Every structure is written in C-alpha cells, then in structure tokens.
Amino acid sequence: MLFFLLLVSPVVVLPLVLVHAVYSYRKLLRRPARLCSYAAVLIGGTAHLVFLRGLTHTPIVQGTTRCVEDKPSWMGEEVRLLRYDPKTFPPEANCVWDDGTTVDMVPGYITPTLYTLLSLTAACAVVGLFFLLRTRRS
C-alpha cells in the first residue's frame, strides 16, 4: 500500500500543480515567491519520479536471481555470484562476482539526475523563502 502511495502521489500532484500554474501564470509572474515554490514542487516531484524509476531496478526479493539472469555475456561459467548489495538511496543494486567484477543494475543516469534535481529543488525553495521574507519586510 505504501509503495502504491509513493508511486501515485507524484503522478497525481504534478499535473494538478502544472495545470494550476499554467492557468494562473500572470499571478505567478507578479509573485516570485509563489513561482519559486511551484517550481520547487514540480522539480521535487520529478526527482521523486526519477527516484522511483531507480527503485524499479533494485529488486529486493529476487535480487540474486536477477543478477544471475543479467550476467554479462563475456563472463565465463566458472564465475559465481558472491553477493548482492541493494541500497535504497541513492538507488543501487550491485552484483558482486567472485572474480572482483561489480555490475550495477540501476542505469547510470539515475544518481546524477536525482542529485541535480534535488539540488535544484533546494535552491528554488531557498530563493522562494528569500522572496517571501523580502516582501514581508517591505
């Protein structure tokens, strides 16, 4: 149930925020704090979707089976799976073989994209807070 909620929440919230932002863009241009907060929600939701995309490549229950199935073709039959190391954040699923080779089952673009989107979300939130505090002082 919790996984379903994590999956559905950005899919429902992001279109609603985007539609509201499109219909009220003139008001948003006059209020930079609100514009930054909308941008933070949209970018943060996108980061959430990228995170979920990474988690779909991290099988917790069938990890060792999937490692053996996705074994690189250049490895010989004598190479055996030593261990399977899944991590939740950032999403990683490392298959460690007894010859020292490590194969990550999560695509390489997930982690840099996730960190970039999270830093942009934090920057938008800080700038929005700055504009909010600046307008309250005036």
PDB file of C-alpha atoms in Angstrom:
ATOM      1  CA  MET A   1       0.000   0.000   0.000  1.00  0.00           C
ATOM      2  CA  LEU A   2       2.821   2.403   0.877  1.00  0.00           C
ATOM      3  CA  PHE A   3       4.629   1.667  -2.387  1.00  0.00           C
ATOM      4  CA  PHE A   4       1.405   2.328  -4.305  1.00  0.00           C
ATOM      5  CA  LEU A   5       1.018   5.651  -2.477  1.00  0.00           C
ATOM      6  CA  LEU A   6       4.629   6.579  -3.272  1.00  0.00           C
ATOM      7  CA  LEU A   7       4.026   5.738  -6.909  1.00  0.00           C
ATOM      8  CA  VAL A   8       0.704   7.514  -7.311  1.00  0.00           C
ATOM      9  CA  SER A   9       1.369  10.699  -5.317  1.00  0.00           C
ATOM     10  CA  PRO A  10       3.638  12.494  -7.820  1.00  0.00           C
ATOM     11  CA  VAL A  11       1.563  11.257 -10.751  1.00  0.00           C
ATOM     12  CA  VAL A  12      -1.495  12.945  -9.238  1.00  0.00           C
ATOM     13  CA  VAL A  13       0.098  16.055  -7.715  1.00  0.00           C
ATOM     14  CA  LEU A  14       2.408  17.099 -10.567  1.00  0.00           C
ATOM     15  CA  PRO A  15      -0.303  17.507 -13.232  1.00  0.00           C
ATOM     16  CA  LEU A  16      -2.525  19.424 -10.798  1.00  0.00           C
ATOM     17  CA  VAL A  17       0.260  21.864  -9.907  1.00  0.00           C
ATOM     18  CA  LEU A  18       1.251  22.217 -13.551  1.00  0.00           C
ATOM     19  CA  VAL A  19      -2.322  22.919 -14.697  1.00  0.00           C
ATOM     20  CA  HIS A  20      -2.822  25.446 -11.905  1.00  0.00           C
ATOM     21  CA  ALA A  21       0.469  27.135 -12.770  1.00  0.00           C
ATOM     22  CA  VAL A  22      -0.491  27.389 -16.447  1.00  0.00           C
ATOM     23  CA  TYR A  23      -3.890  28.904 -15.679  1.00  0.00           C
ATOM     24  CA  SER A  24      -2.535  31.401 -13.165  1.00  0.00           C
ATOM     25  CA  TYR A  25       0.812  32.248 -14.760  1.00  0.00           C
ATOM     26  CA  ARG A  26       0.121  36.004 -14.753  1.00  0.00           C
ATOM     27  CA  LYS A  27      -0.360  35.994 -10.993  1.00  0.00           C
ATOM     28  CA  LEU A  28       2.722  33.838 -10.591  1.00  0.00           C
ATOM     29  CA  LEU A  29       4.880  36.283 -12.529  1.00  0.00           C
ATOM     30  CA  ARG A  30       3.892  39.032 -10.095  1.00  0.00           C
ATOM     31  CA  ARG A  31       4.654  36.856  -7.058  1.00  0.00           C
ATOM     32  CA  PRO A  32       8.172  35.420  -7.321  1.00  0.00           C
ATOM     33  CA  ALA A  33       7.920  33.572  -4.001  1.00  0.00           C
ATOM     34  CA  ARG A  34       4.933  31.607  -5.225  1.00  0.00           C
ATOM     35  CA  LEU A  35       6.585  30.998  -8.598  1.00  0.00           C
ATOM     36  CA  CYS A  36       9.659  29.559  -6.866  1.00  0.00           C
ATOM     37  CA  SER A  37       7.511  27.368  -4.638  1.00  0.00           C
ATOM     38  CA  TYR A  38       5.650  25.986  -7.674  1.00  0.00           C
ATOM     39  CA  ALA A  39       8.984  25.332  -9.379  1.00  0.00           C
ATOM     40  CA  ALA A  40      10.254  23.567  -6.250  1.00  0.00           C
ATOM     41  CA  VAL A  41       7.161  21.320  -6.167  1.00  0.00           C
ATOM     42  CA  LEU A  42       7.437  20.468  -9.863  1.00  0.00           C
ATOM     43  CA  ILE A  43      11.180  19.775  -9.758  1.00  0.00           C
ATOM     44  CA  GLY A  44      10.877  17.848  -6.491  1.00  0.00           C
ATOM     45  CA  GLY A  45       8.078  15.726  -7.943  1.00  0.00           C
ATOM     46  CA  THR A  46      10.217  14.983 -10.963  1.00  0.00           C
ATOM     47  CA  ALA A  47      13.059  13.964  -8.639  1.00  0.00           C
ATOM     48  CA  HIS A  48      10.614  11.666  -6.875  1.00  0.00           C
ATOM     49  CA  LEU A  49       9.693  10.019 -10.187  1.00  0.00           C
ATOM     50  CA  VAL A  50      13.375   9.558 -11.082  1.00  0.00           C
ATOM     51  CA  PHE A  51      13.942   8.008  -7.637  1.00  0.00           C
ATOM     52  CA  LEU A  52      11.051   5.590  -8.205  1.00  0.00           C
ATOM     53  CA  ARG A  53      12.486   4.739 -11.618  1.00  0.00           C
ATOM     54  CA  GLY A  54      15.752   3.810  -9.901  1.00  0.00           C
ATOM     55  CA  LEU A  55      13.945   1.718  -7.304  1.00  0.00           C
ATOM     56  CA  THR A  56      12.272  -0.349 -10.010  1.00  0.00           C
ATOM     57  CA  HIS A  57      15.752  -1.572 -10.993  1.00  0.00           C
ATOM     58  CA  THR A  58      16.537  -2.597  -7.399  1.00  0.00           C
ATOM     59  CA  PRO A  59      14.819  -5.927  -6.817  1.00  0.00           C
ATOM     60  CA  ILE A  60      14.919  -6.668  -3.102  1.00  0.00           C
ATOM     61  CA  VAL A  61      13.383 -10.148  -3.085  1.00  0.00           C
ATOM     62  CA  GLN A  62      14.668 -11.603  -6.361  1.00  0.00           C
ATOM     63  CA  GLY A  63      17.983  -9.762  -6.492  1.00  0.00           C
ATOM     64  CA  THR A  64      20.306 -12.755  -6.717  1.00  0.00           C
ATOM     65  CA  THR A  65      18.127 -14.435  -9.324  1.00  0.00           C
ATOM     66  CA  ARG A  66      18.096 -11.290 -11.436  1.00  0.00           C
ATOM     67  CA  CYS A  67      21.882 -10.938 -11.107  1.00  0.00           C
ATOM     68  CA  VAL A  68      22.377 -14.432 -12.477  1.00  0.00           C
ATOM     69  CA  GLU A  69      19.883 -13.801 -15.289  1.00  0.00           C
ATOM     70  CA  ASP A  70      21.549 -10.493 -16.259  1.00  0.00           C
ATOM     71  CA  LYS A  71      25.079 -11.888 -16.036  1.00  0.00           C
ATOM     72  CA  PRO A  72      27.322 -10.231 -18.648  1.00  0.00           C
ATOM     73  CA  SER A  73      27.922 -12.448 -21.669  1.00  0.00           C
ATOM     74  CA  TRP A  74      31.700 -12.035 -21.505  1.00  0.00           C
ATOM     75  CA  MET A  75      31.862 -13.766 -18.108  1.00  0.00           C
ATOM     76  CA  GLY A  76      32.616 -17.448 -18.136  1.00  0.00           C
ATOM     77  CA  GLU A  77      30.594 -20.201 -16.488  1.00  0.00           C
ATOM     78  CA  GLU A  78      33.181 -20.595 -13.695  1.00  0.00           C
ATOM     79  CA  VAL A  79      32.449 -17.098 -12.307  1.00  0.00           C
ATOM     80  CA  ARG A  80      29.902 -17.249  -9.480  1.00  0.00           C
ATOM     81  CA  LEU A  81      27.848 -14.600  -7.737  1.00  0.00           C
ATOM     82  CA  LEU A  82      29.484 -13.606  -4.460  1.00  0.00           C
ATOM     83  CA  ARG A  83      26.857 -11.228  -3.067  1.00  0.00           C
ATOM     84  CA  TYR A  84      24.059  -8.836  -3.957  1.00  0.00           C
ATOM     85  CA  ASP A  85      24.128  -5.352  -2.362  1.00  0.00           C
ATOM     86  CA  PRO A  86      20.957  -3.270  -2.767  1.00  0.00           C
ATOM     87  CA  LYS A  87      20.815   0.338  -1.497  1.00  0.00           C
ATOM     88  CA  THR A  88      17.744   2.496  -1.306  1.00  0.00           C
ATOM     89  CA  PHE A  89      19.250   5.983  -1.527  1.00  0.00           C
ATOM     90  CA  PRO A  90      20.734   6.589  -3.987  1.00  0.00           C
ATOM     91  CA  PRO A  91      19.176   3.583  -5.714  1.00  0.00           C
ATOM     92  CA  GLU A  92      21.848   0.941  -6.307  1.00  0.00           C
ATOM     93  CA  ALA A  93      21.782  -2.772  -6.931  1.00  0.00           C
ATOM     94  CA  ASN A  94      25.320  -4.126  -7.115  1.00  0.00           C
ATOM     95  CA  CYS A  95      26.003  -7.691  -8.166  1.00  0.00           C
ATOM     96  CA  VAL A  96      29.472  -8.648  -6.918  1.00  0.00           C
ATOM     97  CA  TRP A  97      31.075 -11.634  -8.642  1.00  0.00           C
ATOM     98  CA  ASP A  98      33.886 -13.756  -7.227  1.00  0.00           C
ATOM     99  CA  ASP A  99      36.385 -12.519  -9.841  1.00  0.00           C
ATOM    100  CA  GLY A 100      36.061  -8.974  -8.446  1.00  0.00           C
ATOM    101  CA  THR A 101      33.677  -7.621 -11.091  1.00  0.00           C
ATOM    102  CA  THR A 102      30.840  -5.420  -9.847  1.00  0.00           C
ATOM    103  CA  VAL A 103      27.789  -4.791 -12.019  1.00  0.00           C
ATOM    104  CA  ASP A 104      25.252  -2.120 -11.081  1.00  0.00           C
ATOM    105  CA  MET A 105      21.751  -2.992 -12.299  1.00  0.00           C
ATOM    106  CA  VAL A 106      20.478   0.593 -11.917  1.00  0.00           C
ATOM    107  CA  PRO A 107      21.132   2.767 -15.001  1.00  0.00           C
ATOM    108  CA  GLY A 108      23.999   5.228 -14.638  1.00  0.00           C
ATOM    109  CA  TYR A 109      21.916   8.340 -15.272  1.00  0.00           C
ATOM    110  CA  ILE A 110      19.674   7.874 -12.210  1.00  0.00           C
ATOM    111  CA  THR A 111      22.041   9.078  -9.466  1.00  0.00           C
ATOM    112  CA  PRO A 112      23.372  12.255 -11.164  1.00  0.00           C
ATOM    113  CA  THR A 113      19.883  13.204 -12.323  1.00  0.00           C
ATOM    114  CA  LEU A 114      18.478  12.642  -8.850  1.00  0.00           C
ATOM    115  CA  TYR A 115      21.149  14.763  -7.150  1.00  0.00           C
ATOM    116  CA  THR A 116      20.794  17.535  -9.739  1.00  0.00           C
ATOM    117  CA  LEU A 117      17.014  17.684  -9.341  1.00  0.00           C
ATOM    118  CA  LEU A 118      17.245  17.623  -5.545  1.00  0.00           C
ATOM    119  CA  SER A 119      19.759  20.481  -5.509  1.00  0.00           C
ATOM    120  CA  LEU A 120      17.543  22.493  -7.880  1.00  0.00           C
ATOM    121  CA  THR A 121      14.575  21.834  -5.606  1.00  0.00           C
ATOM    122  CA  ALA A 122      16.504  23.073  -2.587  1.00  0.00           C
ATOM    123  CA  ALA A 123      17.702  26.147  -4.495  1.00  0.00           C
ATOM    124  CA  CYS A 124      14.155  27.008  -5.590  1.00  0.00           C
ATOM    125  CA  ALA A 125      12.906  26.605  -2.029  1.00  0.00           C
ATOM    126  CA  VAL A 126      15.641  28.879  -0.648  1.00  0.00           C
ATOM    127  CA  VAL A 127      15.043  31.536  -3.316  1.00  0.00           C
ATOM    128  CA  GLY A 128      11.295  31.342  -2.679  1.00  0.00           C
ATOM    129  CA  LEU A 129      11.878  31.805   1.038  1.00  0.00           C
ATOM    130  CA  PHE A 130      14.149  34.771   0.301  1.00  0.00           C
ATOM    131  CA  PHE A 131      11.459  36.448  -1.821  1.00  0.00           C
ATOM    132  CA  LEU A 132       8.808  35.699   0.786  1.00  0.00           C
ATOM    133  CA  LEU A 133      10.840  37.250   3.588  1.00  0.00           C
ATOM    134  CA  ARG A 134      11.792  40.228   1.414  1.00  0.00           C
ATOM    135  CA  THR A 135       8.165  41.029   0.575  1.00  0.00           C
ATOM    136  CA  ARG A 136       7.112  40.752   4.224  1.00  0.00           C
ATOM    137  CA  ARG A 137       9.748  43.287   5.290  1.00  0.00           C
ATOM    138  CA  SER A 138       8.596  45.831   2.706  1.00  0.00           C
TER     139      SER A 138
END
